[in-house]
PDB file of C-alpha atoms in Angstrom:
ATOM      1  CA  UNK A  23       0.000   0.000   0.000  1.00 68.00           C
ATOM      2  CA  UNK A  24       1.325   3.448  -0.957  1.00 85.00           C
ATOM      3  CA  UNK A  25       1.101   6.059   1.785  1.00 89.00           C
ATOM      4  CA  UNK A  26       0.308   9.720   1.178  1.00 94.00           C
ATOM      5  CA  UNK A  27       0.855  12.590   3.602  1.00 95.00           C
ATOM      6  CA  UNK A  28      -1.686  15.436   3.400  1.00 96.00           C
ATOM      7  CA  UNK A  29      -0.343  18.724   4.801  1.00 96.00           C
ATOM      8  CA  UNK A  30      -3.337  21.060   4.932  1.00 95.00           C
ATOM      9  CA  UNK A  31      -5.026  22.905   7.804  1.00 94.00           C
ATOM     10  CA  UNK A  32      -8.373  23.047   5.964  1.00 93.00           C
ATOM     11  CA  UNK A  33     -10.379  20.279   7.644  1.00 93.00           C
ATOM     12  CA  UNK A  34     -13.007  20.068   4.878  1.00 93.00           C
ATOM     13  CA  UNK A  35     -10.483  19.735   2.037  1.00 94.00           C
ATOM     14  CA  UNK A  36      -8.340  17.353   4.069  1.00 93.00           C
ATOM     15  CA  UNK A  37     -11.320  15.122   4.827  1.00 95.00           C
ATOM     16  CA  UNK A  38     -12.373  15.085   1.163  1.00 95.00           C
ATOM     17  CA  UNK A  39      -8.836  14.173   0.076  1.00 95.00           C
ATOM     18  CA  UNK A  40      -8.518  11.465   2.715  1.00 94.00           C
ATOM     19  CA  UNK A  41     -11.860   9.926   1.736  1.00 94.00           C
ATOM     20  CA  UNK A  42     -10.967   9.875  -1.982  1.00 95.00           C
ATOM     21  CA  UNK A  43      -7.454   8.520  -1.388  1.00 94.00           C
ATOM     22  CA  UNK A  44      -8.643   5.824   1.005  1.00 93.00           C
ATOM     23  CA  UNK A  45     -11.249   4.755  -1.544  1.00 92.00           C
ATOM     24  CA  UNK A  46      -8.428   4.362  -4.097  1.00 91.00           C
ATOM     25  CA  UNK A  47      -6.506   2.092  -1.733  1.00 90.00           C
ATOM     26  CA  UNK A  48      -3.915   4.536  -0.377  1.00 90.00           C
ATOM     27  CA  UNK A  49      -2.842   4.854   3.227  1.00 90.00           C
ATOM     28  CA  UNK A  50      -3.277   8.439   4.475  1.00 92.00           C
ATOM     29  CA  UNK A  51      -1.495  10.486   7.148  1.00 91.00           C
ATOM     30  CA  UNK A  52      -2.513  14.054   8.065  1.00 93.00           C
ATOM     31  CA  UNK A  53      -0.538  17.069   9.253  1.00 93.00           C
ATOM     32  CA  UNK A  54      -2.145  20.446   9.897  1.00 94.00           C
ATOM     33  CA  UNK A  55       0.933  22.693   9.990  1.00 93.00           C
ATOM     34  CA  UNK A  56       4.446  22.808   8.591  1.00 91.00           C
ATOM     35  CA  UNK A  57       5.991  22.198  12.005  1.00 90.00           C
ATOM     36  CA  UNK A  58       3.800  19.153  12.620  1.00 91.00           C
ATOM     37  CA  UNK A  59       4.737  17.803   9.180  1.00 91.00           C
ATOM     38  CA  UNK A  60       8.478  18.078   9.916  1.00 89.00           C
ATOM     39  CA  UNK A  61       8.057  16.258  13.228  1.00 86.00           C
ATOM     40  CA  UNK A  62       6.043  13.528  11.531  1.00 86.00           C
ATOM     41  CA  UNK A  63       8.577  13.153   8.714  1.00 85.00           C
ATOM     42  CA  UNK A  64      11.399  12.721  11.227  1.00 78.00           C
ATOM     43  CA  UNK A  65      10.158   9.190  11.882  1.00 76.00           C
ATOM     44  CA  UNK A  66       7.930   8.239   8.932  1.00 77.00           C
ATOM     45  CA  UNK A  67       8.460   8.200   5.171  1.00 83.00           C
ATOM     46  CA  UNK A  68       5.343   8.569   2.982  1.00 88.00           C
ATOM     47  CA  UNK A  69       5.480   7.765  -0.735  1.00 90.00           C
ATOM     48  CA  UNK A  70       4.042  11.155  -1.751  1.00 95.00           C
ATOM     49  CA  UNK A  71       3.142  14.486  -0.128  1.00 96.00           C
ATOM     50  CA  UNK A  72       0.190  16.769  -0.912  1.00 97.00           C
ATOM     51  CA  UNK A  73       1.210  20.234   0.292  1.00 96.00           C
ATOM     52  CA  UNK A  74      -0.976  23.285   0.856  1.00 95.00           C
ATOM     53  CA  UNK A  75       0.807  26.645   0.943  1.00 93.00           C
ATOM     54  CA  UNK A  76      -1.330  28.597   3.410  1.00 91.00           C
ATOM     55  CA  UNK A  77      -0.319  26.837   6.619  1.00 93.00           C
ATOM     56  CA  UNK A  78      -0.162  28.219  10.165  1.00 91.00           C
ATOM     57  CA  UNK A  79       3.358  28.999  11.367  1.00 86.00           C
ATOM     58  CA  UNK A  80       5.724  27.485   8.822  1.00 90.00           C
ATOM     59  CA  UNK A  81       4.144  28.111   5.408  1.00 91.00           C
ATOM     60  CA  UNK A  82       4.202  25.683   2.492  1.00 91.00           C
ATOM     61  CA  UNK A  83       6.699  27.895   0.634  1.00 92.00           C
ATOM     62  CA  UNK A  84       9.026  27.729   3.656  1.00 92.00           C
ATOM     63  CA  UNK A  85       8.413  24.024   4.243  1.00 93.00           C
ATOM     64  CA  UNK A  86       9.190  22.827   0.698  1.00 92.00           C
ATOM     65  CA  UNK A  87      12.932  23.726   0.775  1.00 90.00           C
ATOM     66  CA  UNK A  88      13.178  22.015   4.173  1.00 89.00           C
ATOM     67  CA  UNK A  89      11.688  18.833   2.725  1.00 88.00           C
ATOM     68  CA  UNK A  90      14.119  18.887  -0.195  1.00 85.00           C
ATOM     69  CA  UNK A  91      17.083  19.518   2.096  1.00 82.00           C
ATOM     70  CA  UNK A  92      16.467  16.647   4.514  1.00 78.00           C
ATOM     71  CA  UNK A  93      17.776  13.218   3.499  1.00 70.00           C
ATOM     72  CA  UNK A  94      14.696  11.442   4.872  1.00 72.00           C
ATOM     73  CA  UNK A  95      12.286  13.429   2.653  1.00 82.00           C
ATOM     74  CA  UNK A  96      14.256  14.876  -0.273  1.00 80.00           C
ATOM     75  CA  UNK A  97      13.301  12.061  -2.676  1.00 84.00           C
ATOM     76  CA  UNK A  98       9.580  12.121  -1.827  1.00 90.00           C
ATOM     77  CA  UNK A  99       7.518  13.720  -4.647  1.00 92.00           C
ATOM     78  CA  UNK A 100       5.583  16.775  -3.460  1.00 94.00           C
ATOM     79  CA  UNK A 101       2.432  17.917  -5.233  1.00 95.00           C
ATOM     80  CA  UNK A 102       1.527  21.467  -4.227  1.00 94.00           C
ATOM     81  CA  UNK A 103      -2.250  21.949  -3.927  1.00 93.00           C
ATOM     82  CA  UNK A 104      -2.962  25.662  -3.557  1.00 89.00           C
ATOM     83  CA  UNK A 105      -5.406  28.449  -4.372  1.00 87.00           C
ATOM     84  CA  UNK A 106      -2.466  30.538  -5.636  1.00 81.00           C
ATOM     85  CA  UNK A 107      -2.672  30.513  -9.420  1.00 75.00           C
ATOM     86  CA  UNK A 108      -0.043  33.067 -10.508  1.00 84.00           C
ATOM     87  CA  UNK A 109       2.469  31.632 -12.954  1.00 84.00           C
ATOM     88  CA  UNK A 110       5.524  33.101 -11.108  1.00 84.00           C
ATOM     89  CA  UNK A 111       4.377  31.339  -7.912  1.00 79.00           C
ATOM     90  CA  UNK A 112       4.073  28.020  -9.753  1.00 85.00           C
ATOM     91  CA  UNK A 113       7.438  28.411 -11.477  1.00 87.00           C
ATOM     92  CA  UNK A 114       9.257  29.221  -8.209  1.00 86.00           C
ATOM     93  CA  UNK A 115       7.767  26.230  -6.384  1.00 88.00           C
ATOM     94  CA  UNK A 116       8.589  23.858  -9.239  1.00 88.00           C
ATOM     95  CA  UNK A 117      12.162  25.153  -9.273  1.00 84.00           C
ATOM     96  CA  UNK A 118      12.302  24.726  -5.475  1.00 83.00           C
ATOM     97  CA  UNK A 119      11.572  21.015  -5.881  1.00 87.00           C
ATOM     98  CA  UNK A 120       7.808  20.533  -6.202  1.00 91.00           C
ATOM     99  CA  UNK A 121       6.989  17.632  -8.532  1.00 90.00           C
ATOM    100  CA  UNK A 122       3.661  19.140  -9.637  1.00 92.00           C
ATOM    101  CA  UNK A 123       1.275  22.008  -8.914  1.00 93.00           C
ATOM    102  CA  UNK A 124      -2.528  21.746  -8.744  1.00 93.00           C
ATOM    103  CA  UNK A 125      -4.681  24.844  -8.313  1.00 91.00           C
ATOM    104  CA  UNK A 126      -7.657  24.905  -5.931  1.00 89.00           C
ATOM    105  CA  UNK A 127     -10.483  24.270  -6.561  1.00 87.00           C
ATOM    106  CA  UNK A 128      -9.341  21.093  -8.291  1.00 90.00           C
ATOM    107  CA  UNK A 129     -11.004  18.166  -9.987  1.00 93.00           C
ATOM    108  CA  UNK A 130     -10.494  15.102  -7.798  1.00 94.00           C
ATOM    109  CA  UNK A 131     -10.110  12.743 -10.771  1.00 94.00           C
ATOM    110  CA  UNK A 132      -7.358  14.942 -12.215  1.00 93.00           C
ATOM    111  CA  UNK A 133      -5.523  15.087  -8.883  1.00 95.00           C
ATOM    112  CA  UNK A 134      -5.753  11.306  -8.494  1.00 94.00           C
ATOM    113  CA  UNK A 135      -4.326  10.881 -11.999  1.00 94.00           C
ATOM    114  CA  UNK A 136      -1.416  13.203 -11.184  1.00 93.00           C
ATOM    115  CA  UNK A 137      -0.720  11.184  -8.024  1.00 94.00           C
ATOM    116  CA  UNK A 138      -0.631   7.962 -10.078  1.00 92.00           C
ATOM    117  CA  UNK A 139       1.848   9.548 -12.507  1.00 90.00           C
ATOM    118  CA  UNK A 140       4.184  10.682  -9.709  1.00 90.00           C
ATOM    119  CA  UNK A 141       4.115   7.329  -7.931  1.00 88.00           C
ATOM    120  CA  UNK A 142       4.693   5.511 -11.212  1.00 83.00           C
ATOM    121  CA  UNK A 143       7.814   7.586 -11.904  1.00 68.00           C
ATOM    122  CA  UNK A 144       9.423   6.745  -8.542  1.00 60.00           C
ATOM    123  CA  UNK A 145      12.362   4.325  -8.487  1.00 51.00           C
ATOM    124  CA  UNK A 146      11.403   0.684  -8.025  1.00 41.00           C
ATOM    125  CA  UNK A 147      13.213   0.649  -4.704  1.00 41.00           C
ATOM    126  CA  UNK A 148      13.483   3.767  -2.576  1.00 42.00           C
ATOM    127  CA  UNK A 149      15.204   1.821   0.182  1.00 45.00           C
ATOM    128  CA  UNK A 150      18.775   2.885   0.843  1.00 52.00           C
ATOM    129  CA  UNK A 151      20.828  -0.250   1.599  1.00 69.00           C
ATOM    130  CA  UNK A 152      23.940   1.680   2.670  1.00 79.00           C
ATOM    131  CA  UNK A 153      23.729   4.509   5.199  1.00 83.00           C
ATOM    132  CA  UNK A 154      26.814   6.597   5.881  1.00 83.00           C
ATOM    133  CA  UNK A 155      27.824   9.551   8.027  1.00 84.00           C
ATOM    134  CA  UNK A 156      31.450  10.698   8.034  1.00 86.00           C
ATOM    135  CA  UNK A 157      33.447   7.597   9.106  1.00 88.00           C
ATOM    136  CA  UNK A 158      30.349   5.514   9.900  1.00 91.00           C
ATOM    137  CA  UNK A 159      28.778   3.091   7.427  1.00 90.00           C
ATOM    138  CA  UNK A 160      25.811   0.779   7.968  1.00 90.00           C
ATOM    139  CA  UNK A 161      24.604  -1.788   5.429  1.00 87.00           C
ATOM    140  CA  UNK A 162      20.931  -2.563   6.006  1.00 83.00           C
ATOM    141  CA  UNK A 163      21.040  -5.667   3.816  1.00 78.00           C
ATOM    142  CA  UNK A 164      23.970  -7.382   5.565  1.00 84.00           C
ATOM    143  CA  UNK A 165      23.816  -5.546   8.935  1.00 87.00           C
ATOM    144  CA  UNK A 166      27.533  -4.793   8.578  1.00 90.00           C
ATOM    145  CA  UNK A 167      28.580  -1.657  10.462  1.00 92.00           C
ATOM    146  CA  UNK A 168      31.996  -0.057  10.075  1.00 93.00           C
ATOM    147  CA  UNK A 169      33.610   2.890  11.857  1.00 91.00           C
ATOM    148  CA  UNK A 170      36.861   4.302  10.543  1.00 86.00           C
ATOM    149  CA  UNK A 171      37.025   1.394   8.104  1.00 86.00           C
ATOM    150  CA  UNK A 172      36.849  -1.256  10.823  1.00 90.00           C
ATOM    151  CA  UNK A 173      33.897  -3.519  11.583  1.00 92.00           C
ATOM    152  CA  UNK A 174      31.885  -2.665  14.691  1.00 93.00           C
ATOM    153  CA  UNK A 175      30.169  -5.484  16.536  1.00 93.00           C
ATOM    154  CA  UNK A 176      26.854  -4.161  17.817  1.00 93.00           C
ATOM    155  CA  UNK A 177      23.997  -5.701  19.721  1.00 91.00           C
ATOM    156  CA  UNK A 178      20.621  -5.821  18.000  1.00 89.00           C
ATOM    157  CA  UNK A 179      19.453  -2.806  20.007  1.00 90.00           C
ATOM    158  CA  UNK A 180      22.601  -0.763  19.319  1.00 92.00           C
ATOM    159  CA  UNK A 181      22.252  -1.524  15.606  1.00 92.00           C
ATOM    160  CA  UNK A 182      18.598  -0.411  15.592  1.00 89.00           C
ATOM    161  CA  UNK A 183      19.472   2.867  17.363  1.00 91.00           C
ATOM    162  CA  UNK A 184      22.337   3.663  14.989  1.00 93.00           C
ATOM    163  CA  UNK A 185      20.254   2.829  11.909  1.00 89.00           C
ATOM    164  CA  UNK A 186      17.507   5.248  12.984  1.00 85.00           C
ATOM    165  CA  UNK A 187      20.002   8.034  13.692  1.00 88.00           C
ATOM    166  CA  UNK A 188      21.767   7.504  10.342  1.00 87.00           C
ATOM    167  CA  UNK A 189      18.454   7.669   8.486  1.00 81.00           C
ATOM    168  CA  UNK A 190      17.768  11.054  10.117  1.00 78.00           C
ATOM    169  CA  UNK A 191      21.240  12.621  10.377  1.00 73.00           C
ATOM    170  CA  UNK A 192      20.129  16.201  10.997  1.00 69.00           C
ATOM    171  CA  UNK A 193      17.108  15.456  13.183  1.00 75.00           C
ATOM    172  CA  UNK A 194      16.801  15.309  16.958  1.00 80.00           C
ATOM    173  CA  UNK A 195      15.054  11.997  17.687  1.00 82.00           C
ATOM    174  CA  UNK A 196      12.956  12.194  20.844  1.00 84.00           C
ATOM    175  CA  UNK A 197      13.202   9.356  23.343  1.00 82.00           C
ATOM    176  CA  UNK A 198       9.591   8.312  22.771  1.00 83.00           C
ATOM    177  CA  UNK A 199       9.976   8.264  18.965  1.00 81.00           C
ATOM    178  CA  UNK A 200      13.269   6.395  19.234  1.00 82.00           C
ATOM    179  CA  UNK A 201      11.744   3.709  21.463  1.00 82.00           C
ATOM    180  CA  UNK A 202       8.717   3.374  19.182  1.00 81.00           C
ATOM    181  CA  UNK A 203      10.724   3.105  15.964  1.00 78.00           C
ATOM    182  CA  UNK A 204      13.417   0.682  17.131  1.00 80.00           C
ATOM    183  CA  UNK A 205      10.768  -1.636  18.591  1.00 78.00           C
ATOM    184  CA  UNK A 206      10.283  -2.849  15.007  1.00 70.00           C
ATOM    185  CA  UNK A 207      13.823  -4.287  15.104  1.00 70.00           C
ATOM    186  CA  UNK A 208      14.298  -5.120  18.764  1.00 70.00           C
ATOM    187  CA  UNK A 209      12.028  -5.714  21.776  1.00 68.00           C
ATOM    188  CA  UNK A 210      14.922  -5.413  24.218  1.00 69.00           C
ATOM    189  CA  UNK A 211      15.056  -1.657  24.720  1.00 72.00           C
ATOM    190  CA  UNK A 212      12.982   0.065  27.390  1.00 76.00           C
ATOM    191  CA  UNK A 213      12.825   3.627  28.664  1.00 73.00           C
ATOM    192  CA  UNK A 214      15.028   2.686  31.623  1.00 78.00           C
ATOM    193  CA  UNK A 215      17.652   0.840  29.534  1.00 82.00           C
ATOM    194  CA  UNK A 216      17.852   3.274  26.584  1.00 85.00           C
ATOM    195  CA  UNK A 217      20.565   5.423  28.162  1.00 86.00           C
ATOM    196  CA  UNK A 218      22.743   2.355  28.768  1.00 90.00           C
ATOM    197  CA  UNK A 219      22.359   1.100  25.171  1.00 91.00           C
ATOM    198  CA  UNK A 220      23.290   4.522  23.755  1.00 92.00           C
ATOM    199  CA  UNK A 221      26.247   4.824  26.150  1.00 94.00           C
ATOM    200  CA  UNK A 222      27.597   1.454  24.975  1.00 94.00           C
ATOM    201  CA  UNK A 223      27.075   2.415  21.308  1.00 95.00           C
ATOM    202  CA  UNK A 224      28.880   5.737  21.771  1.00 93.00           C
ATOM    203  CA  UNK A 225      31.800   3.965  23.466  1.00 95.00           C
ATOM    204  CA  UNK A 226      32.199   1.417  20.642  1.00 95.00           C
ATOM    205  CA  UNK A 227      32.186   4.115  17.960  1.00 95.00           C
ATOM    206  CA  UNK A 228      34.565   6.327  19.940  1.00 93.00           C
ATOM    207  CA  UNK A 229      37.073   3.483  20.449  1.00 93.00           C
ATOM    208  CA  UNK A 230      37.478   3.106  16.664  1.00 92.00           C
ATOM    209  CA  UNK A 231      37.233   6.720  15.512  1.00 92.00           C
ATOM    210  CA  UNK A 232      38.232   8.819  18.516  1.00 91.00           C
ATOM    211  CA  UNK A 233      35.045  10.817  18.021  1.00 91.00           C
ATOM    212  CA  UNK A 234      31.776  11.029  19.931  1.00 92.00           C
ATOM    213  CA  UNK A 235      29.204  10.722  17.165  1.00 91.00           C
ATOM    214  CA  UNK A 236      26.011  10.690  19.242  1.00 92.00           C
ATOM    215  CA  UNK A 237      24.894  13.856  20.977  1.00 89.00           C
ATOM    216  CA  UNK A 238      22.347  14.010  23.782  1.00 87.00           C
ATOM    217  CA  UNK A 239      19.947  16.968  23.464  1.00 85.00           C
ATOM    218  CA  UNK A 240      18.999  17.633  27.063  1.00 81.00           C
ATOM    219  CA  UNK A 241      15.362  17.001  27.865  1.00 78.00           C
ATOM    220  CA  UNK A 242      14.506  16.009  24.276  1.00 81.00           C
ATOM    221  CA  UNK A 243      16.455  13.076  22.833  1.00 85.00           C
ATOM    222  CA  UNK A 244      19.473  12.270  20.679  1.00 87.00           C
ATOM    223  CA  UNK A 245      21.037  13.219  17.339  1.00 88.00           C
ATOM    224  CA  UNK A 246      24.211  12.673  15.348  1.00 88.00           C
ATOM    225  CA  UNK A 247      26.890  15.230  16.160  1.00 84.00           C
ATOM    226  CA  UNK A 248      27.481  17.268  12.996  1.00 70.00           C
ATOM    227  CA  UNK A 249      30.520  19.221  14.180  1.00 65.00           C
TER     228      UNK A 249
END
């Protein structure tokens, strides 16, 4: 099942889109602001995004470059759905990375057809089998992890934590999101043991590279250290 993220604060339009998409067999996720969309995309990866421009807080025009800058979302096709119809607006958004532009009010059949076209043009496999960050490399197909060119022997939980951080290299992953996401790979990590698992992972990486790659963001969670 293909999953589509609707980013629109208009409840009526969002409900109509969700109903039509669900009827066509798509999975649907909703976000009502740009900030909420970024938080959601830090731990989920939809196959396509429908983006409104008039959003509270972070607008669609501001959000689009963020989506195209982040590794976790830069390859996701974004169809802008907006009441703005000026050609310069459309041209700028297409140049900023939008895959398509549909003007409100729109014909639902036309929008559904455009969605089919965008999903059809996606690569057969969007899964990245090799994740890397500076001296760290993780192969999701073989579970081989190297640091500074040497193999790192990780526990199942340490591997799951590192894989999530490498897939979101510029994002702060909250403790709750981290625990939820790694539970798919390991049942061994709990809220009380998370700190110990991360401490052991940091030590193993530091022993091979001399660097502390995992940074604790006080009161929030963890991220990869970029400097």
